[in-house]
mmCIF file of N, CA and C in Angstrom:
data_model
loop_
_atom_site.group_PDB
_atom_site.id
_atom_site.type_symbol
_atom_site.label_atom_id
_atom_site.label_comp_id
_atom_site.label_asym_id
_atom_site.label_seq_id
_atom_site.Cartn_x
_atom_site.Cartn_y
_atom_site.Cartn_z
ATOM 1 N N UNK A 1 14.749 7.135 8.001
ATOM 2 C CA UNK A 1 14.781 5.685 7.984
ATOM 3 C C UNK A 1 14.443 5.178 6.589
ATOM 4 N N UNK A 2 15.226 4.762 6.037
ATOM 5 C CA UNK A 2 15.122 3.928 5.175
ATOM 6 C C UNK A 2 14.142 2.814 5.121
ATOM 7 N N UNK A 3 13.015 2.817 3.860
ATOM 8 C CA UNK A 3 11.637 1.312 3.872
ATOM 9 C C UNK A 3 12.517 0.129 3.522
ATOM 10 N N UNK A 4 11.873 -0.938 4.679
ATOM 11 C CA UNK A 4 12.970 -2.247 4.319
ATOM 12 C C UNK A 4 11.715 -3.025 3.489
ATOM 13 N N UNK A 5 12.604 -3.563 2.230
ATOM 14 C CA UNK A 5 11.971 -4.141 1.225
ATOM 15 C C UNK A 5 11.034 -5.840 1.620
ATOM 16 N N UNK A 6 10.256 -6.330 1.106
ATOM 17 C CA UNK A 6 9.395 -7.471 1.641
ATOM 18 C C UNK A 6 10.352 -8.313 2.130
ATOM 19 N N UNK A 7 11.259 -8.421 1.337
ATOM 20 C CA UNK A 7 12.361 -9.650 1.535
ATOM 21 C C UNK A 7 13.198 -9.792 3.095
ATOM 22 N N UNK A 8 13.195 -8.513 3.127
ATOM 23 C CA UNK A 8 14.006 -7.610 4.371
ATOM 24 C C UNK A 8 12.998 -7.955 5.329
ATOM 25 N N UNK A 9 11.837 -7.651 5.330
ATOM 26 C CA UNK A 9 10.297 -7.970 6.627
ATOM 27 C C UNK A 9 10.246 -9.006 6.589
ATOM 28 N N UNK A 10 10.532 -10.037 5.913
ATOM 29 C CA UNK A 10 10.007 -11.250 6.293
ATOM 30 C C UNK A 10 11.376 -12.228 6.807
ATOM 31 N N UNK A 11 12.449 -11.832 6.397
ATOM 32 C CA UNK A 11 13.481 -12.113 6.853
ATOM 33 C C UNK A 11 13.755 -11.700 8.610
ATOM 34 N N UNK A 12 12.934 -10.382 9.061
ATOM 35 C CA UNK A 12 12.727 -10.364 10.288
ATOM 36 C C UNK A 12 11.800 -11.281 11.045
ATOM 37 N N UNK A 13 10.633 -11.077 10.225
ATOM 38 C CA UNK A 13 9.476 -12.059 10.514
ATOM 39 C C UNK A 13 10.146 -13.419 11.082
ATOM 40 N N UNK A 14 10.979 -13.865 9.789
ATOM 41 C CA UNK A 14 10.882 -15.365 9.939
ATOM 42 C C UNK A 14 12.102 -15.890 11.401
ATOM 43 N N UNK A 15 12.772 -14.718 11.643
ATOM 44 C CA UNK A 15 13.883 -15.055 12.848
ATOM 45 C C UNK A 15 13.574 -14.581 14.260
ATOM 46 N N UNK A 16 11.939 -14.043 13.883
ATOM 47 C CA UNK A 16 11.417 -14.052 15.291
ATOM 48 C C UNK A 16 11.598 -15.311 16.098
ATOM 49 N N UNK A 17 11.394 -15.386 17.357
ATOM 50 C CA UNK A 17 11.546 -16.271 18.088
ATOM 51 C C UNK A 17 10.093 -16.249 19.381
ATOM 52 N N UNK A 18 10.368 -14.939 19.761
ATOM 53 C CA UNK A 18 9.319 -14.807 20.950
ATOM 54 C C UNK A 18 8.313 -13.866 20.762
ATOM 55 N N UNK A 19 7.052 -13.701 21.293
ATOM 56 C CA UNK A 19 5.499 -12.861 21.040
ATOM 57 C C UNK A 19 6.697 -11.321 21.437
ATOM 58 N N UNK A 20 7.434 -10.876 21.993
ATOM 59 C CA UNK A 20 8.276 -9.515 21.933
ATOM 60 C C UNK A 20 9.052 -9.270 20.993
ATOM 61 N N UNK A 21 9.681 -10.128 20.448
ATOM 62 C CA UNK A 21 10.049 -9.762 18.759
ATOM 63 C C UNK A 21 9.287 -9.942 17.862
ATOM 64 N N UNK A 22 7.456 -10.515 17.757
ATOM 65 C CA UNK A 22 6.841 -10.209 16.958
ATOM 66 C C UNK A 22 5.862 -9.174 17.250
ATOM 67 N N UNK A 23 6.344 -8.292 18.538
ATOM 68 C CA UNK A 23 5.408 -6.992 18.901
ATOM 69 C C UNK A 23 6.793 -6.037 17.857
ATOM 70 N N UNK A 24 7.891 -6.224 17.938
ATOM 71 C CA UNK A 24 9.018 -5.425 17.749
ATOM 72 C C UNK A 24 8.983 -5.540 16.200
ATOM 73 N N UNK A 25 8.342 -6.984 15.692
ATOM 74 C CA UNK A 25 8.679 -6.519 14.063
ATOM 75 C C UNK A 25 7.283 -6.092 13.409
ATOM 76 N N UNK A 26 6.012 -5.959 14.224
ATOM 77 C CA UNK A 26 5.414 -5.070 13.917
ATOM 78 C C UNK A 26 4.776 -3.911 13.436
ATOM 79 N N UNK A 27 5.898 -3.316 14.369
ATOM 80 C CA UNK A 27 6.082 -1.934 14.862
ATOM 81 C C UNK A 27 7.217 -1.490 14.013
ATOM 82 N N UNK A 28 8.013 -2.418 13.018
ATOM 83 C CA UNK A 28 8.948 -1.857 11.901
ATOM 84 C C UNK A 28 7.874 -1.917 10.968
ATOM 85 N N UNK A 29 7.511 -3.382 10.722
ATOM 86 C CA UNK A 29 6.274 -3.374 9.035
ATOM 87 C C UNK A 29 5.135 -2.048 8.922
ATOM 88 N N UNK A 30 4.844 -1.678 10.286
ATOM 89 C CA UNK A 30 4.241 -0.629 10.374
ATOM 90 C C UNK A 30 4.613 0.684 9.572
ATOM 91 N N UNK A 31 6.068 0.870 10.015
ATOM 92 C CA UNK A 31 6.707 2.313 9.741
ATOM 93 C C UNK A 31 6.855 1.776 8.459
ATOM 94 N N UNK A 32 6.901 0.636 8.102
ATOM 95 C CA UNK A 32 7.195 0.358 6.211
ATOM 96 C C UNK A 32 6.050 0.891 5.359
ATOM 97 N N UNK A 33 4.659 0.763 6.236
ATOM 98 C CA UNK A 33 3.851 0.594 5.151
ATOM 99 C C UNK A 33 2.322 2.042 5.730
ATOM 100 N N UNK A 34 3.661 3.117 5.761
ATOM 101 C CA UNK A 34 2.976 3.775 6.232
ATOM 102 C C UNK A 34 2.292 4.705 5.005
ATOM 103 N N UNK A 35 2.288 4.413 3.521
ATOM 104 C CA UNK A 35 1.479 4.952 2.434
ATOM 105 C C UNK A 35 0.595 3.931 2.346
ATOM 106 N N UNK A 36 -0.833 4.051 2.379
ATOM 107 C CA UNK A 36 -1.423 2.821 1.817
ATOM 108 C C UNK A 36 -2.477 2.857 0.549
ATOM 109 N N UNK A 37 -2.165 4.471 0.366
ATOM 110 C CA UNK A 37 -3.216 4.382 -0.780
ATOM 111 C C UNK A 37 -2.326 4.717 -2.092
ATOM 112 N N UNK A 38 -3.025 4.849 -3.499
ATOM 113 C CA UNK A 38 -2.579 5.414 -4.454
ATOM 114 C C UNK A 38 -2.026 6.924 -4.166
ATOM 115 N N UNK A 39 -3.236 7.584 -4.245
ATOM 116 C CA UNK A 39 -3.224 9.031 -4.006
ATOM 117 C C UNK A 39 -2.121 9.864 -3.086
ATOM 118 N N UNK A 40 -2.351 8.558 -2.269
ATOM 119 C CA UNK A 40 -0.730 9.065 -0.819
ATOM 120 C C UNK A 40 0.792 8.877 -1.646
ATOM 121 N N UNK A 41 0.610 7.670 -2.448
ATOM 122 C CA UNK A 41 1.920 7.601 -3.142
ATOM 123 C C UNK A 41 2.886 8.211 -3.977
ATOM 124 N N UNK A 42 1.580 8.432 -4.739
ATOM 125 C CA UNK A 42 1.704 9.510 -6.056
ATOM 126 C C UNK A 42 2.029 11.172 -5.477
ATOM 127 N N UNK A 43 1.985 11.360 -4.235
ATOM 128 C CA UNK A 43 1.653 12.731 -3.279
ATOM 129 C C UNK A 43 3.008 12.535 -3.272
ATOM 130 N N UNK A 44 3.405 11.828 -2.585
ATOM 131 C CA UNK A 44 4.963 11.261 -1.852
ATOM 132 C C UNK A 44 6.136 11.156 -2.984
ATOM 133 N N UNK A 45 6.044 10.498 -4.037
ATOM 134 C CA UNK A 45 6.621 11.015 -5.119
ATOM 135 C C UNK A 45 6.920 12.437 -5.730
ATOM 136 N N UNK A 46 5.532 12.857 -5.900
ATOM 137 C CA UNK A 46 5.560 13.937 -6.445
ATOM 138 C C UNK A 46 6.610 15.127 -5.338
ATOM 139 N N UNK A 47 6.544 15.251 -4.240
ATOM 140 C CA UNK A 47 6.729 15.895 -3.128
ATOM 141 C C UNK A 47 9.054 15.482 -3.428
ATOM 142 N N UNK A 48 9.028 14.648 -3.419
ATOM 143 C CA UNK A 48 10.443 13.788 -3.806
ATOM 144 C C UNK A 48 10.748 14.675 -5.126
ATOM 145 N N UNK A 49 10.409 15.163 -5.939
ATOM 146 C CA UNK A 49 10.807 15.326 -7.169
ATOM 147 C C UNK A 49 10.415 16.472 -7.218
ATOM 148 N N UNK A 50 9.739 17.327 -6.697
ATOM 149 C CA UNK A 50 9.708 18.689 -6.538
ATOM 150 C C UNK A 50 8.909 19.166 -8.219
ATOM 151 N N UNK A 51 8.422 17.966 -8.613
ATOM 152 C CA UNK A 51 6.962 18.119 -9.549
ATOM 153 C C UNK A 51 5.881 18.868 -9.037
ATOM 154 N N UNK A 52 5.137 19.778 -9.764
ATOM 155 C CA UNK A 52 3.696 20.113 -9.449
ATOM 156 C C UNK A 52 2.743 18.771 -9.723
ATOM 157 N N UNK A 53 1.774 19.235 -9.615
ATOM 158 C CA UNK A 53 0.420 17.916 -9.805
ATOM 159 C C UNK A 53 0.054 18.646 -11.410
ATOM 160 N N UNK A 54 0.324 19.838 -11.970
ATOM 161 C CA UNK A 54 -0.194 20.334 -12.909
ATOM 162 C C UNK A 54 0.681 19.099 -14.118
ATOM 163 N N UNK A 55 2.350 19.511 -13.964
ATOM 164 C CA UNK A 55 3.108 19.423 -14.741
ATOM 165 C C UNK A 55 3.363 17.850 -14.898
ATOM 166 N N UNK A 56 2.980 16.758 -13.534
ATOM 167 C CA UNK A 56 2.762 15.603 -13.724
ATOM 168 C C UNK A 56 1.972 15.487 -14.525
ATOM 169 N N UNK A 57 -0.145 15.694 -14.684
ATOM 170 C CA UNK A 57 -0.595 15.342 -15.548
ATOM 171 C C UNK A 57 -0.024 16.082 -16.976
ATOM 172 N N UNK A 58 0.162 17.074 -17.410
ATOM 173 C CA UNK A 58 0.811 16.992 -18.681
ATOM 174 C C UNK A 58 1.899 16.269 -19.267
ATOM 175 N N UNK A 59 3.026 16.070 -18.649
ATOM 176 C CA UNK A 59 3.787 14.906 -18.584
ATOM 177 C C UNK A 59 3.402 13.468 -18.734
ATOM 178 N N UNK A 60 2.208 12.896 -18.288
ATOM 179 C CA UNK A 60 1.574 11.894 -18.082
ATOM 180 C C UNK A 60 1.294 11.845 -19.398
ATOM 181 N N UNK A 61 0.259 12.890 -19.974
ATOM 182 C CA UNK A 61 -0.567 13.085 -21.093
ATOM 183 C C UNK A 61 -1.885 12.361 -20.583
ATOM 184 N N UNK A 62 -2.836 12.649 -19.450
ATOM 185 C CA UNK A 62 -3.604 12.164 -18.711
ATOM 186 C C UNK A 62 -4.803 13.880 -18.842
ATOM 187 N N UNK A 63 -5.845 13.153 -19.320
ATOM 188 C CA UNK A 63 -6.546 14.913 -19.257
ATOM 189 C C UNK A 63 -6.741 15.125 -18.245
ATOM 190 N N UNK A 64 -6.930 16.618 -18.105
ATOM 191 C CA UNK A 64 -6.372 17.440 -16.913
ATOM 192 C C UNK A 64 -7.439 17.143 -15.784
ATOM 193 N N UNK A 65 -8.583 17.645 -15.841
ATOM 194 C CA UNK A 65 -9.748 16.966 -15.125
ATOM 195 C C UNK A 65 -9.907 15.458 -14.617
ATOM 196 N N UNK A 66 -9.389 14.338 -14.918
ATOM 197 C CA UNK A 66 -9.384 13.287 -14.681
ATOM 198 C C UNK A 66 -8.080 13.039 -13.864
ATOM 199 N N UNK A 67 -6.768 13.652 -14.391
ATOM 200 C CA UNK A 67 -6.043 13.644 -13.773
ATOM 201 C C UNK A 67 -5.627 14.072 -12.036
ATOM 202 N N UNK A 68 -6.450 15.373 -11.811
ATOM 203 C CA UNK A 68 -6.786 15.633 -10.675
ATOM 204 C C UNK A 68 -7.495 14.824 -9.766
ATOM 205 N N UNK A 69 -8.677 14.275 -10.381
ATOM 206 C CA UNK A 69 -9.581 13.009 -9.782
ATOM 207 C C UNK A 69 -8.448 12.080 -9.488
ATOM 208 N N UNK A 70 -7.804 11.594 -10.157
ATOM 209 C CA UNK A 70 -6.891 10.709 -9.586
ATOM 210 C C UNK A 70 -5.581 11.215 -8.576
ATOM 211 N N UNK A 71 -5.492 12.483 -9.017
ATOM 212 C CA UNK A 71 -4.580 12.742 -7.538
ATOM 213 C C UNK A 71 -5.400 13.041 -6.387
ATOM 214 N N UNK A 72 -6.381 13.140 -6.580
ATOM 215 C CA UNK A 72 -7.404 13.576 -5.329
ATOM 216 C C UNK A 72 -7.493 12.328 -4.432
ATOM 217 N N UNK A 73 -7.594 11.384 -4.782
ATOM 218 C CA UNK A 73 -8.407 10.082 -4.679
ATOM 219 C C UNK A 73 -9.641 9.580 -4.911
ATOM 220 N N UNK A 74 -10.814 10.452 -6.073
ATOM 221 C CA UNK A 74 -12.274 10.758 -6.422
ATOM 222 C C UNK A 74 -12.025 9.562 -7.366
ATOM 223 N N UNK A 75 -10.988 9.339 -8.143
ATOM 224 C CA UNK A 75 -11.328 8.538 -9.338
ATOM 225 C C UNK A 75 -9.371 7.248 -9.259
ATOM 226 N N UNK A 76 -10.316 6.113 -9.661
ATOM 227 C CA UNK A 76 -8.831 5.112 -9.465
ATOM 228 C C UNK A 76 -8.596 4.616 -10.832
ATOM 229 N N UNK A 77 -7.694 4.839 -10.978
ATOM 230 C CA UNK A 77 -6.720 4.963 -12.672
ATOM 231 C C UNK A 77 -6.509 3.363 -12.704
ATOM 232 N N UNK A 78 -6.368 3.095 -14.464
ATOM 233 C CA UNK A 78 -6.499 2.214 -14.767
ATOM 234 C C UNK A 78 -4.764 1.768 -14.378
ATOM 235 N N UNK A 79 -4.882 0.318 -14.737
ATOM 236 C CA UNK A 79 -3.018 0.256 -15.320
ATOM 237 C C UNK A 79 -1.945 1.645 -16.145
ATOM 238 N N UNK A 80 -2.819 1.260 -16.950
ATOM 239 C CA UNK A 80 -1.906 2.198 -17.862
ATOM 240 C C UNK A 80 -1.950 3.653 -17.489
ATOM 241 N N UNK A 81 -2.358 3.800 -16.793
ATOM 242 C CA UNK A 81 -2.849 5.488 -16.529
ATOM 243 C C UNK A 81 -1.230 5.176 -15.011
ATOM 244 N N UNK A 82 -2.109 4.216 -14.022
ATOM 245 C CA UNK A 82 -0.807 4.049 -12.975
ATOM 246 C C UNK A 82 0.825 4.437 -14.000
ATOM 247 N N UNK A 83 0.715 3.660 -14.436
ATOM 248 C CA UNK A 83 2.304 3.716 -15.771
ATOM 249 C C UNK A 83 2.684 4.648 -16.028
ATOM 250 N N UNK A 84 1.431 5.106 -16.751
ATOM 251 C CA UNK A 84 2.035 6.750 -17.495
ATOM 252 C C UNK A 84 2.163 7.607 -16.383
ATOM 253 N N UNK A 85 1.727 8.012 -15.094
ATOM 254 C CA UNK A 85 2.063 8.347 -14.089
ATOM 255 C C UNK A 85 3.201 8.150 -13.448
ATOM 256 N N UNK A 86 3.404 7.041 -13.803
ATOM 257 C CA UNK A 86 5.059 6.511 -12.825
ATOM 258 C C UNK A 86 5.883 7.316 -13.913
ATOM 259 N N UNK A 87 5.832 6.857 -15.287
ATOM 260 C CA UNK A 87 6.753 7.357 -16.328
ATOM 261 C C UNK A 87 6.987 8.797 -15.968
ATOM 262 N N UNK A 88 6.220 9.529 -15.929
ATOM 263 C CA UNK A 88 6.335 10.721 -16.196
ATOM 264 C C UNK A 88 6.758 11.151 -14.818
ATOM 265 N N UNK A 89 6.909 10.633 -13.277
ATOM 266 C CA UNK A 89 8.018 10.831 -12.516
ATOM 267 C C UNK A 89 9.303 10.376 -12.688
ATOM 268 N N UNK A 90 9.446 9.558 -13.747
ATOM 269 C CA UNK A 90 10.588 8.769 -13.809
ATOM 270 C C UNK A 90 10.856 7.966 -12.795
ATOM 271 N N UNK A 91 10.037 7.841 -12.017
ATOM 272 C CA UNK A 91 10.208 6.020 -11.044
ATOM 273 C C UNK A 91 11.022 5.470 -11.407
ATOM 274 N N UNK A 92 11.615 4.263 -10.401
ATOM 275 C CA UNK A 92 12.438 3.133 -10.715
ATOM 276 C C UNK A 92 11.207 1.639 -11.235
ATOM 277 N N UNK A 93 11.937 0.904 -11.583
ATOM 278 C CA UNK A 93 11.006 -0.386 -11.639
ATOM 279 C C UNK A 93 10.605 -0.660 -10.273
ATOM 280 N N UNK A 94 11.138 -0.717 -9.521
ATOM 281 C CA UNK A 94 10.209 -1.057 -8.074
ATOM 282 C C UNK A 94 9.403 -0.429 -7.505
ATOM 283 N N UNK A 95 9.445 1.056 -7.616
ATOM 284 C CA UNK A 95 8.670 1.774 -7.073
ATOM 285 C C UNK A 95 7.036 1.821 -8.129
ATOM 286 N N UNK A 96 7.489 1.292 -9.370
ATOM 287 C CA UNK A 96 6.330 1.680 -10.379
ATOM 288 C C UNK A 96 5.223 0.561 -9.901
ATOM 289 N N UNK A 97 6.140 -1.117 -9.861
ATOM 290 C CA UNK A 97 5.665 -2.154 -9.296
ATOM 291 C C UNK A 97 4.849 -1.476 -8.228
ATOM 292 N N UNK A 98 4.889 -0.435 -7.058
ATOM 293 C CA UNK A 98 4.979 -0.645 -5.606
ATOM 294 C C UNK A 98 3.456 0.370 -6.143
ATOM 295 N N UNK A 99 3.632 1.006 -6.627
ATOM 296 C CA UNK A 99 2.341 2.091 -7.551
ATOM 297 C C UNK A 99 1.096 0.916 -8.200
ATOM 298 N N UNK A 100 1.387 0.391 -8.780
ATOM 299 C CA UNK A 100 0.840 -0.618 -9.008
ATOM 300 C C UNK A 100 0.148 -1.716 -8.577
ATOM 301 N N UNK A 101 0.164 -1.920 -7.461
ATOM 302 C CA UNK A 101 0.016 -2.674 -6.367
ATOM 303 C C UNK A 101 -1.437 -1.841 -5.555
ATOM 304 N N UNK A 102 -0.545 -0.740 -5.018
ATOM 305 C CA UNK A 102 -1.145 -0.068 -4.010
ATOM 306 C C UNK A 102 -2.782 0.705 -5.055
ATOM 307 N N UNK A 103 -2.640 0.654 -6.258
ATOM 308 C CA UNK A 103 -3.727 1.168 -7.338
ATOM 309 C C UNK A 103 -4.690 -0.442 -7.823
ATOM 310 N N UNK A 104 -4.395 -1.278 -7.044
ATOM 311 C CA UNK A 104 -5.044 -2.675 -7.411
ATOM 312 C C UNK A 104 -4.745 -3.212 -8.448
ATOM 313 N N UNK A 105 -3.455 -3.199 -9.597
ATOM 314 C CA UNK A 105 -3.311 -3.303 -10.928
ATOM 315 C C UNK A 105 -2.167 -4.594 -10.715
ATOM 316 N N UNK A 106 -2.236 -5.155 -11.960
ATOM 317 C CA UNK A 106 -0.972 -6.215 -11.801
ATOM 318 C C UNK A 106 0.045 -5.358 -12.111
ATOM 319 N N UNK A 107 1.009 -5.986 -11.535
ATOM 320 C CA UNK A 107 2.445 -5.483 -11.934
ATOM 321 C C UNK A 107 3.057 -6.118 -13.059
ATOM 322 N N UNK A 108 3.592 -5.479 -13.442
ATOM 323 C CA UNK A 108 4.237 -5.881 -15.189
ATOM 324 C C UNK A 108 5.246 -7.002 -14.666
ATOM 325 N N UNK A 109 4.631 -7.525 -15.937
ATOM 326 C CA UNK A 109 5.424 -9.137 -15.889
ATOM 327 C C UNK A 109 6.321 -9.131 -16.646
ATOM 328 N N UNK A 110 7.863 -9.823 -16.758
ATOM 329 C CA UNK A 110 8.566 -9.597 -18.172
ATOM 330 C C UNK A 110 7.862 -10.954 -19.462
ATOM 331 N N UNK A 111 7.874 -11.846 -18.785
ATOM 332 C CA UNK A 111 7.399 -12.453 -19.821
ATOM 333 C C UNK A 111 6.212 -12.231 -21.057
ATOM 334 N N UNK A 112 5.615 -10.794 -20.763
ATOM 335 C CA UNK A 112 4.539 -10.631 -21.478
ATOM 336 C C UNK A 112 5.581 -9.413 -22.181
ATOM 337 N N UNK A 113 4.951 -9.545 -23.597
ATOM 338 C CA UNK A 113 5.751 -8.694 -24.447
ATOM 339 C C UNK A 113 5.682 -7.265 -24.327
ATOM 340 N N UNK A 114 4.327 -6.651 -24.212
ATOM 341 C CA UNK A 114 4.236 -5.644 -24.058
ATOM 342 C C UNK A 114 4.884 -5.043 -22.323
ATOM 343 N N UNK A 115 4.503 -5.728 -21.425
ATOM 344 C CA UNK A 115 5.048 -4.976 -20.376
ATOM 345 C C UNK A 115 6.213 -5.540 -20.200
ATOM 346 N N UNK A 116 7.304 -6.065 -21.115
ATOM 347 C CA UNK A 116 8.717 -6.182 -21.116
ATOM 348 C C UNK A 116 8.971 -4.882 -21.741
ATOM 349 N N UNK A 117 8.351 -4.566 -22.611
ATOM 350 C CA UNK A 117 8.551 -3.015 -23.287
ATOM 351 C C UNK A 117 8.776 -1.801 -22.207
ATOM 352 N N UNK A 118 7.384 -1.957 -21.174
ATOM 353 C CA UNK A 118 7.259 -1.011 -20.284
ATOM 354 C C UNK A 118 8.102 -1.219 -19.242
ATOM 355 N N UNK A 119 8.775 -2.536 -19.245
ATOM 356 C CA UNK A 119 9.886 -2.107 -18.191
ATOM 357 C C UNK A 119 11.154 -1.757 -18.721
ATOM 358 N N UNK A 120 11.463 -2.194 -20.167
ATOM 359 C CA UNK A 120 12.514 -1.192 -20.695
ATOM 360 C C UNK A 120 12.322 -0.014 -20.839
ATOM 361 N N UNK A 121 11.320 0.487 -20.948
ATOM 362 C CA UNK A 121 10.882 1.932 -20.587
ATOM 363 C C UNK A 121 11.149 2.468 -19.384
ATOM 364 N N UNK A 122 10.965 1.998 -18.642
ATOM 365 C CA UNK A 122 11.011 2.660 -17.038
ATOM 366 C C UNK A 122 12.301 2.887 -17.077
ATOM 367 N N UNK A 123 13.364 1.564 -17.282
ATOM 368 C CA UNK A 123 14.384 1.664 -16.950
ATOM 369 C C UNK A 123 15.017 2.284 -17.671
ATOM 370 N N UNK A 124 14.536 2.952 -19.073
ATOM 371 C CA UNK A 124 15.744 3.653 -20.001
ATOM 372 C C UNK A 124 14.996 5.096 -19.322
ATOM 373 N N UNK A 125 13.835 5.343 -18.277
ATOM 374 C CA UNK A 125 13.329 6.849 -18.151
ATOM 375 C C UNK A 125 12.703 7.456 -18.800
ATOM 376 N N UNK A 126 12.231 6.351 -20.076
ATOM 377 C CA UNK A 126 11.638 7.158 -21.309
ATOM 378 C C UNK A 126 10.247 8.111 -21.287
ATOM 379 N N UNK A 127 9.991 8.895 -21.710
ATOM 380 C CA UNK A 127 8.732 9.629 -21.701
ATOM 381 C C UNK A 127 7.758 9.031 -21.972
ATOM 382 N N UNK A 128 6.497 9.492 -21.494
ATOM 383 C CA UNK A 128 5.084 8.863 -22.204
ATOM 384 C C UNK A 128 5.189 8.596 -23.567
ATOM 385 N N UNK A 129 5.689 10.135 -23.955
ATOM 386 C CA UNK A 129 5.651 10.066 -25.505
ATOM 387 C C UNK A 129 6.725 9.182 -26.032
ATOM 388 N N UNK A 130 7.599 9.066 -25.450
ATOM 389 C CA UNK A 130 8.390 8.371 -25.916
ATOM 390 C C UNK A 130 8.252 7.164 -26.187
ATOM 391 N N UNK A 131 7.384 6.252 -24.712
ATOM 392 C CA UNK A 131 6.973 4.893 -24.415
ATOM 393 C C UNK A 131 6.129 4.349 -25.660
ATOM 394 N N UNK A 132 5.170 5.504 -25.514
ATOM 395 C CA UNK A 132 4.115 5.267 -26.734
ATOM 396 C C UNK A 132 4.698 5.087 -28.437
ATOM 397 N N UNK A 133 6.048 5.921 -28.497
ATOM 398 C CA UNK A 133 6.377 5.531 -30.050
ATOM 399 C C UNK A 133 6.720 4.142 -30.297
ATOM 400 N N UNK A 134 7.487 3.869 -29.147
ATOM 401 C CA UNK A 134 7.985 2.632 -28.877
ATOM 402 C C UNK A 134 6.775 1.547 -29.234
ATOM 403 N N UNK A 135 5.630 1.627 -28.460
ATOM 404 C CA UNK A 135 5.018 0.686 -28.335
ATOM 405 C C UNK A 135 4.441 0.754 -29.211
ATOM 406 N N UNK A 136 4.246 1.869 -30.288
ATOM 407 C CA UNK A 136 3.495 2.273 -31.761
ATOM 408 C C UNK A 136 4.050 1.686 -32.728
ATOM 409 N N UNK A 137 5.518 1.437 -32.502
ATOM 410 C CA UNK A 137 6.288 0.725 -33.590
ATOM 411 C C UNK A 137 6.263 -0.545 -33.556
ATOM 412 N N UNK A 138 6.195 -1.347 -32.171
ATOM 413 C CA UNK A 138 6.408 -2.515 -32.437
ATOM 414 C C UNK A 138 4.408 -3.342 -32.122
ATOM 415 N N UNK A 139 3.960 -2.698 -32.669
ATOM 416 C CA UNK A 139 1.913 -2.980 -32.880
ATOM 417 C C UNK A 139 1.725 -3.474 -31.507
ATOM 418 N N UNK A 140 1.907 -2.539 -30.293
ATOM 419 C CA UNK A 140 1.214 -2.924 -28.898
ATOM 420 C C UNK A 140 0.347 -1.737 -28.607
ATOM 421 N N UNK A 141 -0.570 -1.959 -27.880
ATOM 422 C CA UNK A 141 -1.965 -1.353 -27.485
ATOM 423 C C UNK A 141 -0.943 0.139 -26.768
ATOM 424 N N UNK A 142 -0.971 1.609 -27.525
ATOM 425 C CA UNK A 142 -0.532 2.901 -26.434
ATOM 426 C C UNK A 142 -0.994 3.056 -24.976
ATOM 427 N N UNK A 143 -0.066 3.235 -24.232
ATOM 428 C CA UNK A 143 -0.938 3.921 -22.883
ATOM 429 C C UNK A 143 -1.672 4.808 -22.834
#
């Protein structure tokens, strides 16, 4: 089954009519939002992409010890740590958003310069290292 996007749930939501189609759209938002933590997400990804947890944090460029804490669920990563994590699965923009969220972090806005960067990043797939030259060249804070 395919996760139906917010737009999609509330579009059910809103054409409920009777207390049995709001037991029935429930019981879909349910099966939507059946990751609710970081740690589950980042699991679920990783598992999708047939990544180790080793080769994510090196990829990340996240030290190795801390990095585990955060796949464990012992320790909750900043923004930029969420990011360089998504990057280095190569996420889509929505799913990085959806990482982001579920890690308590804002989601990148375009209007802010730097995380217009990081979403041309996502979307060109670029590497940590890569993100970071990027953002080295044009004087924004590295992940």
């Amino acid at each position: 089954m395919n996760p139906k996007t917010t737009n999609e749930l509330l579009k059910i939501l809103n054409s409920a009519d009777t207390v049995s189609e709001l037991e029935e759209f429930t019981k879909i938002a349910e099966q939507n939002t059946a990751i609710h933590s970081f740690p589950e997400y980042i699991a679920d990804c990783l598992s999708r992409t047939g990544k180790s947890p080793s080769q994510l944090i090196q990829d990340a460029q996240i030290q190795r010890n801390y990095g585990y804490q955060i796949l464990n669920g012992t320790k909750n990563p900043g923004r930029d740590k969420v990011i360089a994590l998504c990057l280095a699965l190569s996420l889509s923009l929505p799913e990085v958003q959806r990482a982001l969220t579920l890690a308590n972090e804002a989601v990148l806005y375009p209007k802010i310069r730097r995380d217009s960067v990081l979403i041309f990043c996502i979307n060109k797939h670029l590497s940590v290292l890569d993100t970071n030259d990027l953002l080295y060249h044009i004087n924004e804070k590295l992940l």
